[in-house]
Coordinates of C-alpha atoms in Angstrom, one line a residue:
Chain M
X1 CA 76.6 97.2 308.7
X2 CA 76.5 95.0 305.7
X3 CA 77.9 91.5 304.9
X4 CA 80.9 93.0 303.2
X5 CA 81.9 95.1 306.3
X6 CA 82.5 91.9 308.3
X7 CA 85.7 89.7 307.9
X8 CA 84.6 86.4 306.3
X9 CA 85.4 84.2 309.3
X10 CA 83.2 86.4 311.5
X11 CA 80.4 86.5 309.0
X12 CA 80.5 82.7 308.7
X13 CA 80.5 82.3 312.4
X14 CA 77.4 84.5 312.8
X15 CA 75.6 82.9 309.9
X16 CA 76.3 79.4 311.2
X17 CA 75.2 80.3 314.7
X18 CA 72.0 82.0 313.5
X19 CA 71.1 79.3 311.1
X20 CA 71.5 76.7 313.8
X21 CA 69.1 78.6 316.0
X22 CA 66.5 79.4 313.4
X23 CA 66.1 75.8 312.0
X24 CA 65.2 77.2 308.6
X25 CA 63.0 75.3 306.1
X26 CA 61.9 76.6 302.7
X27 CA 59.7 76.0 299.8
X28 CA 60.5 77.2 296.3
X29 CA 57.2 78.0 294.5
X30 CA 56.3 78.3 290.9
X31 CA 56.1 82.0 290.1
X32 CA 52.5 83.4 290.6
X33 CA 51.3 80.1 291.9
X34 CA 51.3 78.0 295.1
X35 CA 52.7 74.9 293.5
X36 CA 55.8 73.6 295.2
X37 CA 58.9 73.2 293.0
X38 CA 61.6 72.4 295.5
X39 CA 61.8 71.7 299.2
X40 CA 64.6 72.0 301.7
X41 CA 65.7 72.5 305.3
X42 CA 64.5 71.2 308.7
X43 CA 60.9 70.4 307.8
X44 CA 60.7 67.7 310.5
X45 CA 60.7 70.7 312.9
X46 CA 57.5 72.2 311.5
X47 CA 55.4 69.3 310.3
X48 CA 55.1 65.5 310.5
X49 CA 55.1 64.9 306.8
X50 CA 57.7 66.6 304.7
X51 CA 56.1 68.7 301.8
X52 CA 56.7 67.3 298.4
X53 CA 57.3 69.0 295.0
X54 CA 54.1 69.3 293.0
X55 CA 51.9 69.8 296.1
X56 CA 50.0 73.0 296.7
X57 CA 51.6 74.8 299.6
X58 CA 48.3 75.7 301.3
X59 CA 47.3 72.0 301.2
X60 CA 50.3 71.3 303.4
X61 CA 50.0 74.4 305.7
X62 CA 46.5 75.7 306.6
X63 CA 48.2 78.9 307.7
X64 CA 48.9 79.7 304.0
X65 CA 45.2 79.6 303.0
X66 CA 44.3 82.9 301.5
X67 CA 48.0 84.0 301.6
X68 CA 49.1 82.6 298.3
X69 CA 50.2 83.2 295.5
X70 CA 52.7 85.7 296.8
X71 CA 52.0 89.0 295.1
X72 CA 54.4 90.9 297.3
X73 CA 56.9 89.9 299.9
X74 CA 55.5 89.5 303.4
X75 CA 56.5 88.5 306.9
X76 CA 54.2 86.7 309.4
X77 CA 55.8 86.9 312.8
X78 CA 55.3 84.4 315.6
X79 CA 52.8 82.0 314.0
X80 CA 51.8 79.4 316.7
X81 CA 52.0 75.9 315.4
X82 CA 49.8 73.0 316.7
X83 CA 52.5 71.7 319.0
X84 CA 53.1 75.0 320.7
X85 CA 56.1 76.0 318.7
X86 CA 56.4 79.4 317.1
X87 CA 57.7 80.2 313.6
X88 CA 58.3 83.3 311.6
X89 CA 57.1 82.8 308.0
X90 CA 58.5 84.9 305.2
X91 CA 57.0 85.1 301.7
X92 CA 59.6 86.3 299.2
X93 CA 58.7 87.5 295.8
X94 CA 61.7 87.0 293.4
X95 CA 61.7 87.5 289.6
X96 CA 61.6 83.9 288.6
X97 CA 60.4 82.0 291.6
X98 CA 58.6 82.8 294.9
X99 CA 59.9 81.5 298.2
X100 CA 58.5 80.5 301.6
X101 CA 60.9 80.5 304.5
X102 CA 60.1 79.1 308.0
X103 CA 62.3 80.1 310.9
X104 CA 61.9 78.9 314.4
X105 CA 61.4 81.6 317.0
X106 CA 59.9 79.5 319.8
X107 CA 62.4 80.3 322.6
X108 CA 62.5 84.0 321.9
X109 CA 58.7 84.2 321.7
X110 CA 58.2 82.3 325.0
X111 CA 60.7 84.6 326.7
X112 CA 58.9 87.7 325.4
X113 CA 55.5 86.1 326.4
X114 CA 56.5 86.2 330.1
X115 CA 56.9 90.0 329.9
X116 CA 53.6 90.4 327.9
X117 CA 51.8 88.3 330.4
X118 CA 52.9 90.4 333.3
X119 CA 52.1 93.6 331.5
X120 CA 48.7 92.5 330.4
X121 CA 47.9 91.1 333.9
X122 CA 48.8 94.5 335.2
X123 CA 46.5 96.3 332.7
X124 CA 43.6 94.1 333.7
X125 CA 44.3 94.6 337.4
X126 CA 44.5 98.3 337.0
X127 CA 41.2 98.4 335.2
X128 CA 39.6 96.4 338.0
X129 CA 40.9 98.7 340.6
X130 CA 39.7 101.7 338.6
X131 CA 36.3 100.2 338.4
X132 CA 36.1 99.6 342.1
X133 CA 37.2 103.2 342.8
X134 CA 34.7 104.4 340.2
X135 CA 31.8 102.8 342.2
X136 CA 32.7 104.6 345.4
X137 CA 33.9 108.0 344.3
X138 CA 32.6 108.4 340.7
X139 CA 34.1 108.2 337.3
X140 CA 35.8 111.6 337.1
X141 CA 37.7 111.3 340.4
X142 CA 38.7 107.6 339.8
X143 CA 40.1 108.6 336.5
X144 CA 42.2 111.4 338.1
X145 CA 43.5 109.0 340.7
X146 CA 44.3 106.4 338.0
X147 CA 46.3 109.1 336.1
X148 CA 48.1 110.0 339.3
X149 CA 46.7 113.5 339.3
X150 CA 45.1 113.1 342.7
X151 CA 45.6 110.9 345.8
X152 CA 43.6 109.9 348.8
X153 CA 46.0 110.5 351.7
X154 CA 46.1 108.4 354.8
X155 CA 47.7 111.2 356.8
X156 CA 44.5 112.4 358.5
X157 CA 43.7 115.7 356.9
X158 CA 41.2 118.1 358.7
X159 CA 38.6 119.6 356.5
X160 CA 35.1 121.1 356.7
X161 CA 32.7 118.6 355.1
X162 CA 29.0 117.8 355.0
X163 CA 27.9 114.4 355.9
X164 CA 24.7 112.8 354.6
X165 CA 22.9 109.8 355.9
X166 CA 20.0 108.2 354.0
X167 CA 18.1 105.2 355.1
X168 CA 14.9 103.3 354.0
X169 CA 12.0 103.8 356.5
X170 CA 10.4 100.6 357.8
X171 CA 13.0 98.4 356.2
X172 CA 13.4 96.0 359.1
X173 CA 9.7 94.8 359.0
X174 CA 9.9 94.7 355.2
X175 CA 13.0 92.5 355.5
X176 CA 11.1 90.2 357.9
X177 CA 8.1 89.9 355.6
X178 CA 9.9 89.0 352.4
X179 CA 12.3 86.4 351.0
X180 CA 16.0 87.3 351.3
X181 CA 16.5 87.3 347.5
X182 CA 13.6 89.7 347.0
X183 CA 15.0 91.9 349.7
X184 CA 18.4 91.9 348.0
X185 CA 16.8 92.9 344.7
X186 CA 14.9 95.7 346.3
X187 CA 18.0 97.0 348.0
X188 CA 19.9 96.9 344.7
X189 CA 17.1 98.9 343.0
X190 CA 17.2 101.5 345.8
X191 CA 21.0 101.7 345.7
X192 CA 20.9 102.3 342.0
X193 CA 18.7 105.3 342.7
X194 CA 20.7 106.6 345.6
X195 CA 24.4 106.2 344.6
X196 CA 24.4 108.0 341.2
X197 CA 22.7 111.0 343.0
X198 CA 25.6 111.1 345.5
X199 CA 28.4 110.7 342.9
X200 CA 26.9 113.3 340.5
X201 CA 27.1 115.9 343.2
X202 CA 30.8 115.2 344.0
X203 CA 29.9 113.1 347.1
X204 CA 31.8 110.1 348.2
X205 CA 30.2 107.0 349.4
X206 CA 31.7 106.3 352.8
X207 CA 29.7 103.3 353.9
X208 CA 26.8 101.2 352.8
X209 CA 25.1 99.6 355.8
X210 CA 22.3 97.4 354.7
X211 CA 19.6 99.8 353.6
X212 CA 21.5 102.9 354.7
X213 CA 24.2 104.9 353.1
X214 CA 26.7 107.4 354.6
X215 CA 28.2 109.9 352.1
X216 CA 30.6 112.8 352.6
X217 CA 30.7 116.0 350.5
X218 CA 33.7 118.3 350.4
X219 CA 36.3 115.6 350.2
X220 CA 36.3 115.4 346.4
X221 CA 36.8 118.6 344.4
X222 CA 33.7 120.6 343.6
X223 CA 32.9 124.1 342.5
X224 CA 30.0 124.2 345.0
X225 CA 30.0 124.4 348.8
X226 CA 29.8 121.0 350.3
X227 CA 26.5 121.7 352.1
X228 CA 24.9 122.7 348.7
X229 CA 26.2 119.6 347.0
X230 CA 24.8 117.5 349.9
X231 CA 21.4 119.2 349.7
X232 CA 21.1 118.8 345.9
X233 CA 22.2 115.2 346.3
X234 CA 19.4 114.6 348.9
X235 CA 16.8 116.2 346.7
X236 CA 17.9 114.0 343.7
X237 CA 17.9 110.9 345.9
X238 CA 14.3 111.5 347.0
X239 CA 13.3 112.2 343.4
X240 CA 15.0 108.9 342.2
X241 CA 13.1 107.0 344.9
X242 CA 9.8 108.7 344.0
X243 CA 10.4 107.5 340.4
X244 CA 11.3 104.0 341.5
X245 CA 8.2 103.8 343.7
X246 CA 6.1 104.7 340.7
X247 CA 7.5 101.6 338.9
X248 CA 7.0 99.5 342.0
X249 CA 3.4 100.7 342.4
X250 CA 2.6 99.8 338.8
X251 CA 4.2 96.3 339.3
X252 CA 2.0 95.8 342.4
X253 CA 5.0 96.0 344.8
X254 CA 5.2 97.7 348.1
X255 CA 6.5 101.3 348.1
X256 CA 9.3 102.2 350.5
X257 CA 10.2 105.7 351.8
X258 CA 13.5 107.2 352.8
X259 CA 14.6 109.8 355.2
X260 CA 17.8 112.0 355.0
X261 CA 19.9 113.7 357.6
X262 CA 22.7 116.2 356.7
X263 CA 25.1 118.0 359.1
X264 CA 28.3 119.9 358.5
X265 CA 31.5 120.6 360.4
X266 CA 35.1 119.9 360.6
X267 CA 36.2 116.3 360.3
X268 CA 39.4 114.3 360.1
X269 CA 39.6 112.4 356.9
X270 CA 41.8 109.4 356.6
X271 CA 42.4 105.8 356.1
X272 CA 41.2 103.7 359.0
X273 CA 42.1 100.0 359.5
X274 CA 44.9 97.5 359.8
X275 CA 47.5 96.8 357.3
X276 CA 45.3 94.0 355.8
X277 CA 42.0 95.9 355.5
X278 CA 41.7 99.6 355.3
X279 CA 38.8 101.9 354.5
X280 CA 38.6 105.7 353.8
X281 CA 36.4 107.4 356.5
X282 CA 35.5 110.8 358.0
X283 CA 35.5 111.3 361.7
X284 CA 33.9 114.3 363.4
X285 CA 31.3 115.4 365.9
X286 CA 28.8 116.4 363.2
X287 CA 28.9 112.9 361.7
X288 CA 27.0 111.6 364.7
X289 CA 24.6 114.5 364.4
X290 CA 23.9 113.7 360.8
X291 CA 23.1 110.1 361.7
X292 CA 20.8 111.1 364.5
X293 CA 19.0 113.5 362.1
X294 CA 18.5 110.8 359.6
X295 CA 17.1 108.4 362.2
X296 CA 14.5 111.1 363.1
X297 CA 13.6 112.0 359.5
X298 CA 10.1 110.9 358.3
X299 CA 9.4 109.6 354.9
X300 CA 10.6 112.1 352.3
X301 CA 12.0 114.4 355.0
X302 CA 15.4 116.1 354.8
X303 CA 16.6 117.2 358.2
X304 CA 19.6 119.5 358.3
X305 CA 21.6 121.1 361.1
X306 CA 22.1 124.8 361.7
X307 CA 25.4 125.0 359.9
X308 CA 24.0 123.5 356.7
X309 CA 21.0 125.8 357.0
X310 CA 23.1 128.9 357.4
X311 CA 25.1 127.9 354.3
X312 CA 22.1 127.2 352.2
X313 CA 20.4 130.5 353.2
X314 CA 16.6 131.1 353.4
X315 CA 15.7 130.2 349.8
X316 CA 15.3 126.5 350.2
X317 CA 12.0 126.4 352.1
X318 CA 13.1 124.7 355.3
X319 CA 11.1 124.9 358.5
X320 CA 12.7 125.3 361.9
X321 CA 11.9 122.4 364.3
X322 CA 13.1 121.4 367.7
X323 CA 13.9 117.7 368.2
X324 CA 15.2 115.6 371.0
X325 CA 18.0 113.6 369.5
X326 CA 19.3 110.5 371.2
X327 CA 22.7 111.1 372.9
X328 CA 22.6 114.8 371.9
X329 CA 19.5 116.2 373.5
X330 CA 17.2 119.0 372.4
X331 CA 18.4 120.5 369.1
X332 CA 17.1 123.2 366.8
X333 CA 17.2 121.8 363.3
X334 CA 15.5 122.4 360.0
X335 CA 13.1 120.3 358.0
X336 CA 11.8 120.0 354.5
X337 CA 9.6 117.3 353.1
X338 CA 9.5 116.2 349.5
X339 CA 7.2 113.7 347.8
X340 CA 8.7 110.3 348.0
X341 CA 5.7 107.9 348.1
X342 CA 2.8 108.0 345.6
X343 CA -0.5 108.7 347.2
X344 CA 1.0 110.8 350.0
X345 CA 1.9 113.8 347.7
Chain Z
X1 CA 34.4 73.6 300.0
X2 CA 34.6 77.3 300.3
X3 CA 37.5 78.5 302.4
X4 CA 37.5 81.9 304.2
X5 CA 40.0 83.5 306.4
X6 CA 38.7 85.7 309.3
X7 CA 40.6 87.6 311.9
X8 CA 39.7 88.2 315.6
X9 CA 41.0 91.6 316.6
X10 CA 40.9 93.8 319.7
X11 CA 42.8 95.1 322.7
X12 CA 44.8 92.8 325.0
X13 CA 42.7 90.8 327.4
X14 CA 39.3 91.3 325.8
X15 CA 38.7 87.6 325.3
X16 CA 39.7 86.9 321.7
X17 CA 41.3 83.6 322.4
X18 CA 38.5 82.6 324.8
X19 CA 35.9 83.3 322.2
X20 CA 37.8 81.3 319.6
X21 CA 38.2 78.4 322.0
X22 CA 34.5 78.5 322.9
X23 CA 33.5 78.5 319.2
X24 CA 36.0 75.9 318.0
X25 CA 36.4 73.5 321.0
X26 CA 33.4 74.5 323.3
X27 CA 35.9 75.2 326.0
X28 CA 36.4 78.0 328.4
X29 CA 39.2 78.6 330.9
X30 CA 39.2 81.3 333.6
X31 CA 43.0 81.5 333.3
X32 CA 44.2 84.4 331.2
X33 CA 47.2 83.6 328.9
X34 CA 48.4 86.4 326.8
X35 CA 48.5 85.4 323.0
X36 CA 51.7 85.9 321.2
X37 CA 51.7 86.5 317.4
X38 CA 48.9 84.6 315.9
X39 CA 47.2 81.2 316.5
X40 CA 45.2 79.7 313.7
X41 CA 42.2 77.4 314.1
X42 CA 39.6 76.1 311.7
X43 CA 36.0 75.1 311.8
X44 CA 33.5 74.2 309.2
X45 CA 30.4 76.4 309.4
X46 CA 27.2 75.6 307.5
X47 CA 25.0 78.5 306.5
X48 CA 21.9 77.8 304.5
X49 CA 23.2 74.5 303.2
X50 CA 26.6 76.0 302.2
X51 CA 29.6 74.7 304.1
X52 CA 32.4 77.1 304.7
X53 CA 35.8 76.1 306.1
X54 CA 36.6 79.1 308.3
X55 CA 40.3 79.8 309.0
X56 CA 40.2 81.7 312.3
X57 CA 43.2 83.9 312.9
X58 CA 43.3 84.7 316.6
X59 CA 45.7 87.6 316.6
X60 CA 47.6 89.0 319.6
X61 CA 46.0 91.9 321.5
X62 CA 46.9 95.4 320.4
X63 CA 48.3 97.9 322.8
X64 CA 50.2 101.2 322.7
X65 CA 53.5 99.4 322.2
X66 CA 52.5 96.4 320.1
X67 CA 50.5 97.1 317.0
X68 CA 49.0 94.4 314.8
X69 CA 51.2 93.5 311.8
X70 CA 49.5 94.3 308.5
X71 CA 50.6 91.0 307.0
X72 CA 48.4 89.1 309.4
X73 CA 45.3 90.7 307.8
X74 CA 46.4 89.7 304.2
X75 CA 43.7 87.7 302.5
X76 CA 41.2 88.2 305.3
X77 CA 37.6 88.1 304.2
X78 CA 36.0 89.4 307.4
X79 CA 36.8 90.4 311.0
X80 CA 35.4 90.1 314.5
X81 CA 36.4 93.1 316.5
X82 CA 36.2 92.3 320.2
X83 CA 35.6 94.8 323.0
X84 CA 35.7 94.1 326.7
X85 CA 32.3 95.1 328.0
X86 CA 33.8 95.7 331.4
X87 CA 36.4 98.1 330.1
X88 CA 35.0 100.9 328.0
X89 CA 38.4 102.1 327.0
X90 CA 38.8 99.0 324.8
X91 CA 36.3 100.5 322.4
X92 CA 38.9 103.1 321.4
X93 CA 41.4 100.4 320.6
X94 CA 38.7 98.7 318.5
X95 CA 38.1 101.9 316.5
X96 CA 41.8 102.4 315.9
X97 CA 42.2 98.8 314.7
X98 CA 39.1 99.0 312.5
X99 CA 40.3 102.2 310.9
X100 CA 43.7 100.7 310.1
X101 CA 42.0 97.6 308.6
X102 CA 39.8 99.9 306.4
X103 CA 42.9 101.8 305.3
X104 CA 45.1 98.8 304.6
X105 CA 42.9 96.1 303.2
X106 CA 39.6 98.0 302.6
X107 CA 36.1 97.7 304.1
X108 CA 35.6 94.0 304.7
X109 CA 32.6 92.7 306.7
X110 CA 33.0 93.3 310.5
X111 CA 31.0 92.4 313.6
X112 CA 31.6 94.0 317.0
X113 CA 31.5 91.6 319.9
X114 CA 30.9 93.2 323.3
X115 CA 32.4 90.4 325.3
X116 CA 32.3 89.3 329.0
X117 CA 28.5 89.8 329.2
X118 CA 28.4 87.3 332.1
X119 CA 30.1 90.0 334.2
X120 CA 26.9 92.1 334.1
X121 CA 27.7 93.7 337.5
X122 CA 31.0 95.1 336.1
X123 CA 29.4 96.2 332.7
X124 CA 31.0 99.4 331.6
X125 CA 29.3 100.2 328.2
X126 CA 26.8 102.9 328.5
X127 CA 24.1 104.0 326.0
X128 CA 26.2 106.8 324.6
X129 CA 29.1 104.4 323.8
X130 CA 26.7 101.9 322.3
X131 CA 25.2 104.7 320.1
X132 CA 28.7 105.7 318.9
X133 CA 29.4 102.1 318.0
X134 CA 26.2 101.7 316.1
X135 CA 27.3 104.6 313.8
X136 CA 29.6 102.1 312.1
X137 CA 26.6 100.3 310.8
X138 CA 28.2 96.9 311.7
X139 CA 26.3 94.2 313.6
X140 CA 26.9 94.3 317.4
X141 CA 26.6 91.2 319.6
X142 CA 26.9 91.0 323.3
X143 CA 28.9 87.8 323.9
X144 CA 30.2 85.7 326.7
X145 CA 33.0 83.3 326.0
X146 CA 32.3 81.8 329.4
X147 CA 28.6 81.0 329.0
X148 CA 28.7 80.8 325.2
X149 CA 26.1 83.5 324.8
X150 CA 25.9 84.6 321.1
X151 CA 29.3 83.0 320.3
X152 CA 28.1 80.6 317.7
X153 CA 25.5 83.0 316.3
X154 CA 28.1 85.8 315.8
X155 CA 30.5 83.5 313.9
X156 CA 27.5 82.2 311.9
X157 CA 26.4 85.8 311.2
X158 CA 29.9 86.8 309.9
X159 CA 30.1 83.6 307.8
X160 CA 26.7 84.6 306.3
X161 CA 28.0 88.1 305.6
X162 CA 31.0 86.6 303.8
X163 CA 29.1 84.3 301.4
X164 CA 26.0 86.5 301.0
X165 CA 27.1 90.0 301.1

């Protein structure tokens, strides 16, 4: 619609209403220069001292520095002024003169800002949540959850999984001998070795208990059998700790060893907890077995149950052993020891 | 005195306004307030005995639905492209903005600021992403608007690039 399509009284009404809202103020400039020729409008709204003919426009308004002379028409939307007001600034290139027009858009901008604020807060919150998920279940899966391609269901799904426990040997006496800050740093170093090895093999960190970690395999999608993922993860964890111990040895620090237990079986997966605090967990008989295996494992030892051994087959050089496990009794399990501490290998 | 206009660009929430506030007023606020349009500040920076009046255009964050208006960039001598070091996805926005700047106003001096370095535990920029960023051949600073880390030095560096190309 153009001006001529509207009956004159309506056009005049709209123009009057709009002009009243916009509080326009303008400068007429010498063509190709920033020298002010004429001044008009509600300048008191935009600055304390009214611009004068003969002044340079950018001397009056800092915002115009580097914007003048006007070589082509432009629009600067929502320029924030010192007193918190917002103005749209138009630079108009005409044949004989150039023009600068200021229009107040404070109310409209503040209204839109509320929506922007909510939207940007949401973006930041979503990024924080994604990062938290990323730490527990790895980048790939957290991305899929964020995109809505996958969800962790609280319904209590039954699934065959492998559960891995890993723990630092002799950590309690180490803890007693050293300052708490040093213990915290050591733990962080160990976790930096352990956790990526779990995430890279599609494991999910279920719990971190001081110096110990419980991880489950088979919950997150993987091309491999959950027992194979858990075993590869265990090997990589021990290798990472072996490398870390090398650094500690060269820095004159005490080496620490780890032991691993893996068992497999059916578990119920789900979200456990109250409405205020919930955590994903796996519950099954084999979980307790895996914990017992880990507590019996020596430095660098991976102990696995029969189910895991059957799945892995004979090619992984495990030795059959019989152990008496607390609360379980005599059990036939399988052992493999890998180098973990320098000097023992 | 020499006057130069610079623009602070980047995705929403990366810390453009906080960096500007730290540089101009030595202030930091934990409260996040979304910038609308553009806010212009100025500060005199002295580089090797030359004083430069920097006009700093803190421009609203770019997102999928709100692109930066080209006219904001008019007359700009240099830019600081800010990335949130705790959100690797903001690198992509930085690339998109920079490519548009190159297309619309040409290759002007640029510095990448990897901001929020005080949040080291949440740092999300890996070696590969950093290597990609280095391919642009622009200086890269890790900054913290909160602690002031590398804030003054990055503005100083850009000013130096403007007057001694």
